[in-house]
PDB file of C-alpha atoms in Angstrom:
ATOM      1  CA  UNK A  83     119.103 120.763  41.578  1.00 79.00           C
ATOM      2  CA  UNK A  84     121.465 122.959  39.749  1.00 94.00           C
ATOM      3  CA  UNK A  85     120.739 125.605  36.969  1.00 96.00           C
ATOM      4  CA  UNK A  86     121.575 123.271  34.130  1.00 96.00           C
ATOM      5  CA  UNK A  87     119.208 120.423  35.471  1.00 97.00           C
ATOM      6  CA  UNK A  88     116.305 122.718  36.203  1.00 97.00           C
ATOM      7  CA  UNK A  89     116.599 124.444  32.799  1.00 97.00           C
ATOM      8  CA  UNK A  90     116.410 121.036  31.084  1.00 97.00           C
ATOM      9  CA  UNK A  91     113.414 119.949  33.234  1.00 97.00           C
ATOM     10  CA  UNK A  92     111.544 123.067  32.552  1.00 97.00           C
ATOM     11  CA  UNK A  93     112.028 122.650  28.783  1.00 97.00           C
ATOM     12  CA  UNK A  94     110.912 119.200  29.128  1.00 98.00           C
ATOM     13  CA  UNK A  95     107.958 120.383  31.023  1.00 98.00           C
ATOM     14  CA  UNK A  96     106.914 122.763  28.274  1.00 97.00           C
ATOM     15  CA  UNK A  97     106.977 119.962  25.915  1.00 97.00           C
ATOM     16  CA  UNK A  98     104.751 117.952  28.317  1.00 98.00           C
ATOM     17  CA  UNK A  99     102.308 120.854  28.471  1.00 97.00           C
ATOM     18  CA  UNK A 100     102.017 121.030  24.669  1.00 97.00           C
ATOM     19  CA  UNK A 101     101.500 117.075  24.551  1.00 97.00           C
ATOM     20  CA  UNK A 102      99.061 117.138  27.324  1.00 97.00           C
ATOM     21  CA  UNK A 103      96.957 119.959  25.641  1.00 96.00           C
ATOM     22  CA  UNK A 104      97.058 117.966  22.344  1.00 95.00           C
ATOM     23  CA  UNK A 105      96.099 114.708  24.018  1.00 96.00           C
ATOM     24  CA  UNK A 106      93.048 116.445  25.644  1.00 96.00           C
ATOM     25  CA  UNK A 107      91.997 118.161  22.491  1.00 94.00           C
ATOM     26  CA  UNK A 108      92.644 121.654  23.671  1.00 94.00           C
ATOM     27  CA  UNK A 109      94.775 122.779  20.768  1.00 92.00           C
ATOM     28  CA  UNK A 110      92.729 124.412  17.849  1.00 89.00           C
ATOM     29  CA  UNK A 111      93.512 126.074  14.606  1.00 85.00           C
ATOM     30  CA  UNK A 112      90.406 128.302  14.161  1.00 83.00           C
ATOM     31  CA  UNK A 113      90.461 130.247  16.349  1.00 82.00           C
ATOM     32  CA  UNK A 114      94.079 129.430  17.040  1.00 84.00           C
ATOM     33  CA  UNK A 115      94.557 128.073  20.655  1.00 88.00           C
ATOM     34  CA  UNK A 116      97.908 127.100  21.954  1.00 92.00           C
ATOM     35  CA  UNK A 117      99.271 126.682  25.447  1.00 94.00           C
ATOM     36  CA  UNK A 118     100.731 129.575  27.297  1.00 94.00           C
ATOM     37  CA  UNK A 119     103.860 128.159  28.996  1.00 96.00           C
ATOM     38  CA  UNK A 120     104.675 129.030  32.611  1.00 97.00           C
ATOM     39  CA  UNK A 121     107.496 128.392  34.992  1.00 97.00           C
ATOM     40  CA  UNK A 122     110.621 130.462  36.010  1.00 97.00           C
ATOM     41  CA  UNK A 123     112.100 133.296  33.995  1.00 96.00           C
ATOM     42  CA  UNK A 124     115.546 133.444  35.561  1.00 96.00           C
ATOM     43  CA  UNK A 125     116.375 129.845  36.870  1.00 97.00           C
ATOM     44  CA  UNK A 126     119.705 130.746  38.175  1.00 97.00           C
ATOM     45  CA  UNK A 127     118.139 133.561  40.380  1.00 96.00           C
ATOM     46  CA  UNK A 128     115.233 131.403  41.362  1.00 98.00           C
ATOM     47  CA  UNK A 129     117.628 128.691  42.651  1.00 97.00           C
ATOM     48  CA  UNK A 130     119.593 131.232  44.831  1.00 97.00           C
ATOM     49  CA  UNK A 131     116.501 132.930  46.098  1.00 97.00           C
ATOM     50  CA  UNK A 132     115.567 132.497  49.730  1.00 97.00           C
ATOM     51  CA  UNK A 133     112.986 131.498  50.177  1.00 97.00           C
ATOM     52  CA  UNK A 134     111.918 130.065  46.785  1.00 98.00           C
ATOM     53  CA  UNK A 135     108.379 131.322  46.028  1.00 98.00           C
ATOM     54  CA  UNK A 136     105.894 129.860  43.711  1.00 98.00           C
ATOM     55  CA  UNK A 137     102.600 131.676  42.823  1.00 98.00           C
ATOM     56  CA  UNK A 138      99.607 129.426  41.642  1.00 98.00           C
ATOM     57  CA  UNK A 139      96.911 131.407  39.831  1.00 96.00           C
ATOM     58  CA  UNK A 140      93.935 130.356  37.737  1.00 94.00           C
ATOM     59  CA  UNK A 141      94.506 130.856  33.819  1.00 90.00           C
ATOM     60  CA  UNK A 142      96.020 133.056  31.434  1.00 88.00           C
ATOM     61  CA  UNK A 143      94.494 135.170  28.744  1.00 79.00           C
ATOM     62  CA  UNK A 144      95.807 136.418  25.445  1.00 79.00           C
ATOM     63  CA  UNK A 145      93.529 137.575  22.614  1.00 79.00           C
ATOM     64  CA  UNK A 146      89.770 137.331  21.664  1.00 79.00           C
ATOM     65  CA  UNK A 147      87.863 136.787  18.416  1.00 78.00           C
ATOM     66  CA  UNK A 148      85.242 139.521  17.295  1.00 78.00           C
ATOM     67  CA  UNK A 149      82.738 137.442  19.041  1.00 79.00           C
ATOM     68  CA  UNK A 150      84.586 137.303  22.396  1.00 75.00           C
ATOM     69  CA  UNK A 151      86.087 133.714  22.181  1.00 80.00           C
ATOM     70  CA  UNK A 152      89.386 133.225  23.698  1.00 76.00           C
ATOM     71  CA  UNK A 153      92.323 132.780  21.198  1.00 80.00           C
ATOM     72  CA  UNK A 154      96.080 133.002  20.971  1.00 80.00           C
ATOM     73  CA  UNK A 155      98.784 131.214  23.071  1.00 82.00           C
ATOM     74  CA  UNK A 156     102.109 129.675  21.962  1.00 88.00           C
ATOM     75  CA  UNK A 157     104.275 132.093  24.122  1.00 90.00           C
ATOM     76  CA  UNK A 158     106.013 131.929  27.437  1.00 92.00           C
ATOM     77  CA  UNK A 159     105.236 133.772  30.714  1.00 88.00           C
ATOM     78  CA  UNK A 160     108.993 132.912  31.444  1.00 87.00           C
ATOM     79  CA  UNK A 161     109.948 135.446  28.675  1.00 88.00           C
ATOM     80  CA  UNK A 162     107.187 137.885  29.680  1.00 85.00           C
ATOM     81  CA  UNK A 163     108.681 138.317  33.179  1.00 87.00           C
ATOM     82  CA  UNK A 164     112.072 139.128  31.811  1.00 87.00           C
ATOM     83  CA  UNK A 165     110.704 142.651  31.179  1.00 85.00           C
ATOM     84  CA  UNK A 166     111.577 144.502  34.338  1.00 80.00           C
ATOM     85  CA  UNK A 167     108.732 146.950  33.631  1.00 83.00           C
ATOM     86  CA  UNK A 168     106.083 144.272  33.582  1.00 83.00           C
ATOM     87  CA  UNK A 169     104.729 145.600  36.852  1.00 82.00           C
ATOM     88  CA  UNK A 170     103.385 148.595  34.946  1.00 80.00           C
ATOM     89  CA  UNK A 171     101.000 146.404  32.959  1.00 78.00           C
ATOM     90  CA  UNK A 172      98.777 145.354  35.867  1.00 80.00           C
ATOM     91  CA  UNK A 173      98.269 146.062  39.372  1.00 83.00           C
ATOM     92  CA  UNK A 174      98.558 142.366  40.286  1.00 88.00           C
ATOM     93  CA  UNK A 175     102.230 142.137  39.113  1.00 91.00           C
ATOM     94  CA  UNK A 176     103.148 145.032  41.400  1.00 90.00           C
ATOM     95  CA  UNK A 177     101.464 143.477  44.377  1.00 92.00           C
ATOM     96  CA  UNK A 178     103.139 140.049  43.731  1.00 93.00           C
ATOM     97  CA  UNK A 179     106.512 141.856  43.507  1.00 93.00           C
ATOM     98  CA  UNK A 180     105.881 143.730  46.863  1.00 93.00           C
ATOM     99  CA  UNK A 181     104.871 140.487  48.658  1.00 95.00           C
ATOM    100  CA  UNK A 182     107.874 138.531  47.272  1.00 96.00           C
ATOM    101  CA  UNK A 183     110.377 141.324  48.022  1.00 95.00           C
ATOM    102  CA  UNK A 184     108.943 141.766  51.650  1.00 95.00           C
ATOM    103  CA  UNK A 185     109.102 138.013  52.413  1.00 97.00           C
ATOM    104  CA  UNK A 186     112.610 137.707  51.120  1.00 96.00           C
ATOM    105  CA  UNK A 187     113.854 140.785  52.914  1.00 95.00           C
ATOM    106  CA  UNK A 188     111.688 140.559  56.075  1.00 94.00           C
ATOM    107  CA  UNK A 189     110.055 143.922  55.387  1.00 93.00           C
ATOM    108  CA  UNK A 190     106.658 145.481  56.312  1.00 89.00           C
ATOM    109  CA  UNK A 191     104.399 147.384  53.953  1.00 87.00           C
ATOM    110  CA  UNK A 192     105.655 150.721  55.139  1.00 84.00           C
ATOM    111  CA  UNK A 193     109.213 149.743  54.428  1.00 86.00           C
ATOM    112  CA  UNK A 194     108.744 148.748  50.879  1.00 85.00           C
ATOM    113  CA  UNK A 195     110.344 151.152  48.331  1.00 78.00           C
ATOM    114  CA  UNK A 196     108.540 152.199  45.217  1.00 78.00           C
ATOM    115  CA  UNK A 197     109.512 149.734  42.446  1.00 78.00           C
ATOM    116  CA  UNK A 198     110.496 152.464  39.996  1.00 77.00           C
ATOM    117  CA  UNK A 199     113.180 153.599  42.449  1.00 81.00           C
ATOM    118  CA  UNK A 200     114.441 149.961  43.192  1.00 84.00           C
ATOM    119  CA  UNK A 201     115.957 147.981  40.362  1.00 83.00           C
ATOM    120  CA  UNK A 202     116.356 144.979  42.728  1.00 87.00           C
ATOM    121  CA  UNK A 203     112.642 145.001  43.665  1.00 89.00           C
ATOM    122  CA  UNK A 204     111.618 145.105  39.981  1.00 85.00           C
ATOM    123  CA  UNK A 205     113.579 141.787  39.232  1.00 90.00           C
ATOM    124  CA  UNK A 206     111.345 139.817  41.567  1.00 93.00           C
ATOM    125  CA  UNK A 207     109.048 138.120  39.068  1.00 93.00           C
ATOM    126  CA  UNK A 208     112.066 136.894  37.152  1.00 94.00           C
ATOM    127  CA  UNK A 209     113.032 134.634  40.144  1.00 95.00           C
ATOM    128  CA  UNK A 210     109.566 133.499  41.061  1.00 96.00           C
ATOM    129  CA  UNK A 211     107.857 130.271  39.882  1.00 98.00           C
ATOM    130  CA  UNK A 212     104.639 131.350  38.226  1.00 97.00           C
ATOM    131  CA  UNK A 213     102.074 128.550  37.602  1.00 97.00           C
ATOM    132  CA  UNK A 214      98.537 128.714  36.141  1.00 96.00           C
ATOM    133  CA  UNK A 215      96.017 125.900  36.749  1.00 97.00           C
ATOM    134  CA  UNK A 216      95.160 125.929  33.128  1.00 95.00           C
ATOM    135  CA  UNK A 217      97.663 126.474  30.502  1.00 95.00           C
ATOM    136  CA  UNK A 218      95.273 127.618  27.704  1.00 93.00           C
ATOM    137  CA  UNK A 219      94.001 131.149  26.778  1.00 90.00           C
ATOM    138  CA  UNK A 220      90.785 131.852  28.491  1.00 82.00           C
ATOM    139  CA  UNK A 221      88.333 134.670  29.354  1.00 74.00           C
ATOM    140  CA  UNK A 222      89.154 137.251  32.009  1.00 69.00           C
ATOM    141  CA  UNK A 223      86.487 135.605  34.219  1.00 73.00           C
ATOM    142  CA  UNK A 224      87.002 132.052  35.655  1.00 76.00           C
ATOM    143  CA  UNK A 225      83.979 130.510  37.243  1.00 82.00           C
ATOM    144  CA  UNK A 226      84.593 127.744  39.819  1.00 88.00           C
ATOM    145  CA  UNK A 227      83.009 124.962  37.860  1.00 92.00           C
ATOM    146  CA  UNK A 228      85.124 125.787  34.876  1.00 91.00           C
ATOM    147  CA  UNK A 229      88.289 125.969  37.092  1.00 94.00           C
ATOM    148  CA  UNK A 230      87.420 122.417  38.569  1.00 96.00           C
ATOM    149  CA  UNK A 231      87.296 121.046  35.120  1.00 95.00           C
ATOM    150  CA  UNK A 232      90.713 122.695  34.248  1.00 95.00           C
ATOM    151  CA  UNK A 233      92.245 121.495  37.464  1.00 97.00           C
ATOM    152  CA  UNK A 234      91.144 117.928  36.764  1.00 97.00           C
ATOM    153  CA  UNK A 235      92.642 118.106  33.288  1.00 97.00           C
ATOM    154  CA  UNK A 236      95.994 119.599  34.422  1.00 98.00           C
ATOM    155  CA  UNK A 237      96.360 118.131  37.921  1.00 98.00           C
ATOM    156  CA  UNK A 238      99.178 115.719  37.008  1.00 97.00           C
ATOM    157  CA  UNK A 239     101.159 118.368  35.306  1.00 98.00           C
ATOM    158  CA  UNK A 240     100.613 120.833  38.188  1.00 98.00           C
ATOM    159  CA  UNK A 241     101.928 118.459  40.765  1.00 98.00           C
ATOM    160  CA  UNK A 242     104.916 117.579  38.477  1.00 98.00           C
ATOM    161  CA  UNK A 243     105.608 121.415  38.325  1.00 98.00           C
ATOM    162  CA  UNK A 244     105.625 121.655  42.162  1.00 98.00           C
ATOM    163  CA  UNK A 245     108.111 118.649  42.290  1.00 97.00           C
ATOM    164  CA  UNK A 246     110.297 120.207  39.623  1.00 97.00           C
ATOM    165  CA  UNK A 247     110.650 123.607  41.246  1.00 98.00           C
ATOM    166  CA  UNK A 248     110.486 122.539  44.958  1.00 97.00           C
ATOM    167  CA  UNK A 249     109.399 125.799  46.311  1.00 98.00           C
ATOM    168  CA  UNK A 250     109.601 126.693  50.030  1.00 98.00           C
ATOM    169  CA  UNK A 251     106.494 128.773  49.765  1.00 98.00           C
ATOM    170  CA  UNK A 252     103.454 128.451  47.603  1.00 98.00           C
ATOM    171  CA  UNK A 253     100.960 131.367  47.451  1.00 98.00           C
ATOM    172  CA  UNK A 254      97.713 130.356  46.053  1.00 97.00           C
ATOM    173  CA  UNK A 255      95.760 133.152  44.316  1.00 95.00           C
ATOM    174  CA  UNK A 256      92.233 132.016  45.194  1.00 94.00           C
ATOM    175  CA  UNK A 257      93.225 128.533  43.910  1.00 97.00           C
ATOM    176  CA  UNK A 258      93.997 126.684  47.177  1.00 97.00           C
ATOM    177  CA  UNK A 259      90.544 125.100  47.177  1.00 96.00           C
ATOM    178  CA  UNK A 260      91.489 123.060  44.239  1.00 97.00           C
ATOM    179  CA  UNK A 261      94.521 121.742  45.693  1.00 97.00           C
ATOM    180  CA  UNK A 262      93.489 121.205  49.265  1.00 95.00           C
ATOM    181  CA  UNK A 263      92.325 117.578  49.163  1.00 95.00           C
ATOM    182  CA  UNK A 264      95.228 116.367  47.018  1.00 96.00           C
ATOM    183  CA  UNK A 265      97.667 117.946  49.473  1.00 95.00           C
ATOM    184  CA  UNK A 266      95.762 115.930  52.202  1.00 94.00           C
ATOM    185  CA  UNK A 267      95.346 119.123  54.290  1.00 91.00           C
ATOM    186  CA  UNK A 268      93.425 118.041  57.414  1.00 87.00           C
ATOM    187  CA  UNK A 269      94.754 120.479  60.131  1.00 86.00           C
ATOM    188  CA  UNK A 270      93.144 123.776  60.640  1.00 89.00           C
ATOM    189  CA  UNK A 271      95.205 126.837  59.350  1.00 92.00           C
ATOM    190  CA  UNK A 272      97.872 128.456  61.567  1.00 88.00           C
ATOM    191  CA  UNK A 273      96.025 131.237  63.279  1.00 76.00           C
ATOM    192  CA  UNK A 274      96.569 134.796  61.806  1.00 74.00           C
ATOM    193  CA  UNK A 275      95.111 138.083  62.323  1.00 64.00           C
ATOM    194  CA  UNK A 276      91.689 138.281  60.648  1.00 63.00           C
ATOM    195  CA  UNK A 277      90.720 140.970  58.189  1.00 70.00           C
ATOM    196  CA  UNK A 278      89.077 141.649  54.963  1.00 75.00           C
ATOM    197  CA  UNK A 279      91.937 140.206  52.944  1.00 82.00           C
ATOM    198  CA  UNK A 280      93.010 137.560  55.508  1.00 85.00           C
ATOM    199  CA  UNK A 281      95.124 134.706  54.297  1.00 91.00           C
ATOM    200  CA  UNK A 282      95.073 131.294  55.727  1.00 93.00           C
ATOM    201  CA  UNK A 283      98.461 129.515  55.960  1.00 95.00           C
ATOM    202  CA  UNK A 284      99.490 125.778  56.361  1.00 96.00           C
ATOM    203  CA  UNK A 285     102.672 123.777  56.575  1.00 94.00           C
ATOM    204  CA  UNK A 286     103.070 120.636  54.493  1.00 92.00           C
ATOM    205  CA  UNK A 287     106.089 118.562  53.448  1.00 89.00           C
ATOM    206  CA  UNK A 288     108.500 121.481  54.415  1.00 90.00           C
ATOM    207  CA  UNK A 289     106.515 123.879  52.432  1.00 96.00           C
ATOM    208  CA  UNK A 290     104.510 126.941  53.541  1.00 97.00           C
ATOM    209  CA  UNK A 291     101.031 127.033  51.741  1.00 97.00           C
ATOM    210  CA  UNK A 292      99.316 130.318  51.770  1.00 97.00           C
ATOM    211  CA  UNK A 293      95.672 130.361  50.958  1.00 96.00           C
ATOM    212  CA  UNK A 294      95.155 134.071  49.630  1.00 94.00           C
ATOM    213  CA  UNK A 295      92.794 136.008  47.656  1.00 92.00           C
ATOM    214  CA  UNK A 296      93.741 136.525  43.952  1.00 91.00           C
ATOM    215  CA  UNK A 297      96.207 139.454  43.521  1.00 90.00           C
ATOM    216  CA  UNK A 298      93.793 141.128  41.029  1.00 85.00           C
ATOM    217  CA  UNK A 299      91.274 141.454  43.945  1.00 73.00           C
ATOM    218  CA  UNK A 300      89.105 144.559  43.972  1.00 59.00           C
ATOM    219  CA  UNK A 301      88.884 146.850  47.016  1.00 56.00           C
ATOM    220  CA  UNK A 302      89.181 150.341  48.426  1.00 51.00           C
ATOM    221  CA  UNK A 303      92.088 152.736  48.522  1.00 50.00           C
ATOM    222  CA  UNK A 304      93.855 150.742  51.239  1.00 59.00           C
ATOM    223  CA  UNK A 305      93.153 147.375  49.885  1.00 63.00           C
ATOM    224  CA  UNK A 306      96.686 146.855  48.394  1.00 80.00           C
ATOM    225  CA  UNK A 307      98.245 147.478  51.698  1.00 83.00           C
ATOM    226  CA  UNK A 308      95.816 145.110  53.510  1.00 87.00           C
ATOM    227  CA  UNK A 309      96.271 142.402  50.852  1.00 90.00           C
ATOM    228  CA  UNK A 310     100.234 142.455  50.846  1.00 91.00           C
ATOM    229  CA  UNK A 311     100.186 142.712  54.685  1.00 91.00           C
ATOM    230  CA  UNK A 312      97.914 139.598  55.090  1.00 92.00           C
ATOM    231  CA  UNK A 313     100.114 137.425  53.066  1.00 94.00           C
ATOM    232  CA  UNK A 314     103.390 138.713  54.765  1.00 94.00           C
ATOM    233  CA  UNK A 315     101.915 138.078  58.142  1.00 92.00           C
ATOM    234  CA  UNK A 316     100.819 134.650  57.069  1.00 94.00           C
ATOM    235  CA  UNK A 317     104.310 133.738  55.978  1.00 96.00           C
ATOM    236  CA  UNK A 318     105.896 135.093  59.190  1.00 93.00           C
ATOM    237  CA  UNK A 319     103.488 133.098  61.206  1.00 92.00           C
ATOM    238  CA  UNK A 320     104.164 129.914  59.522  1.00 93.00           C
ATOM    239  CA  UNK A 321     107.979 130.419  59.233  1.00 91.00           C
ATOM    240  CA  UNK A 322     108.105 130.604  63.079  1.00 83.00           C
ATOM    241  CA  UNK A 323     106.273 127.245  63.467  1.00 73.00           C
TER     242      UNK A 323
END
């Protein structure tokens, strides 16, 4: 698929997300609740990237009412990621950038430059497919029963997004459990080195599927190193199969 075709399909998908939210009575006016649209920020860069990487996380959040209810939306992660300083907002963006850059450049943790000194590295999120299971503003904590309900609402849209972007690698940020049965995964994961942040990895339909912890995971001083390394190693194991 070329840049023009994928741009058109992404625009159509954003319309589908809005209509799907409306059909499921998710859009509200008081407090305002509108979808937050995900996808790819720089489609040309995504198409030319190798491998093409998709992250699937849980749900976005925006603003809250005085009583703590989620509100907001009607904006685009695809625009958010065009800011090359976005990695300064949250540690999770920095970890995702490091992982993507390491995978695409065959690097280890100790070989990763600091993002502030590497403009190429800071561009990583722009050429990444970023997908949330739920497209609606939510709270900062996502219980499993709530996420199962979100997955069942958005499942058709999610698999259409996977089909549209055709990633070579999908990194699931503690979201693989929701997709596993629908991917018809029956094999055991490819063996990797175990550890606190160990990531399981599978191969399915020419895609590498990495079952990882969420990039906002909590841990000690070295947890960033361990988290990044676990996903890098999982990718390397699967790419040799």
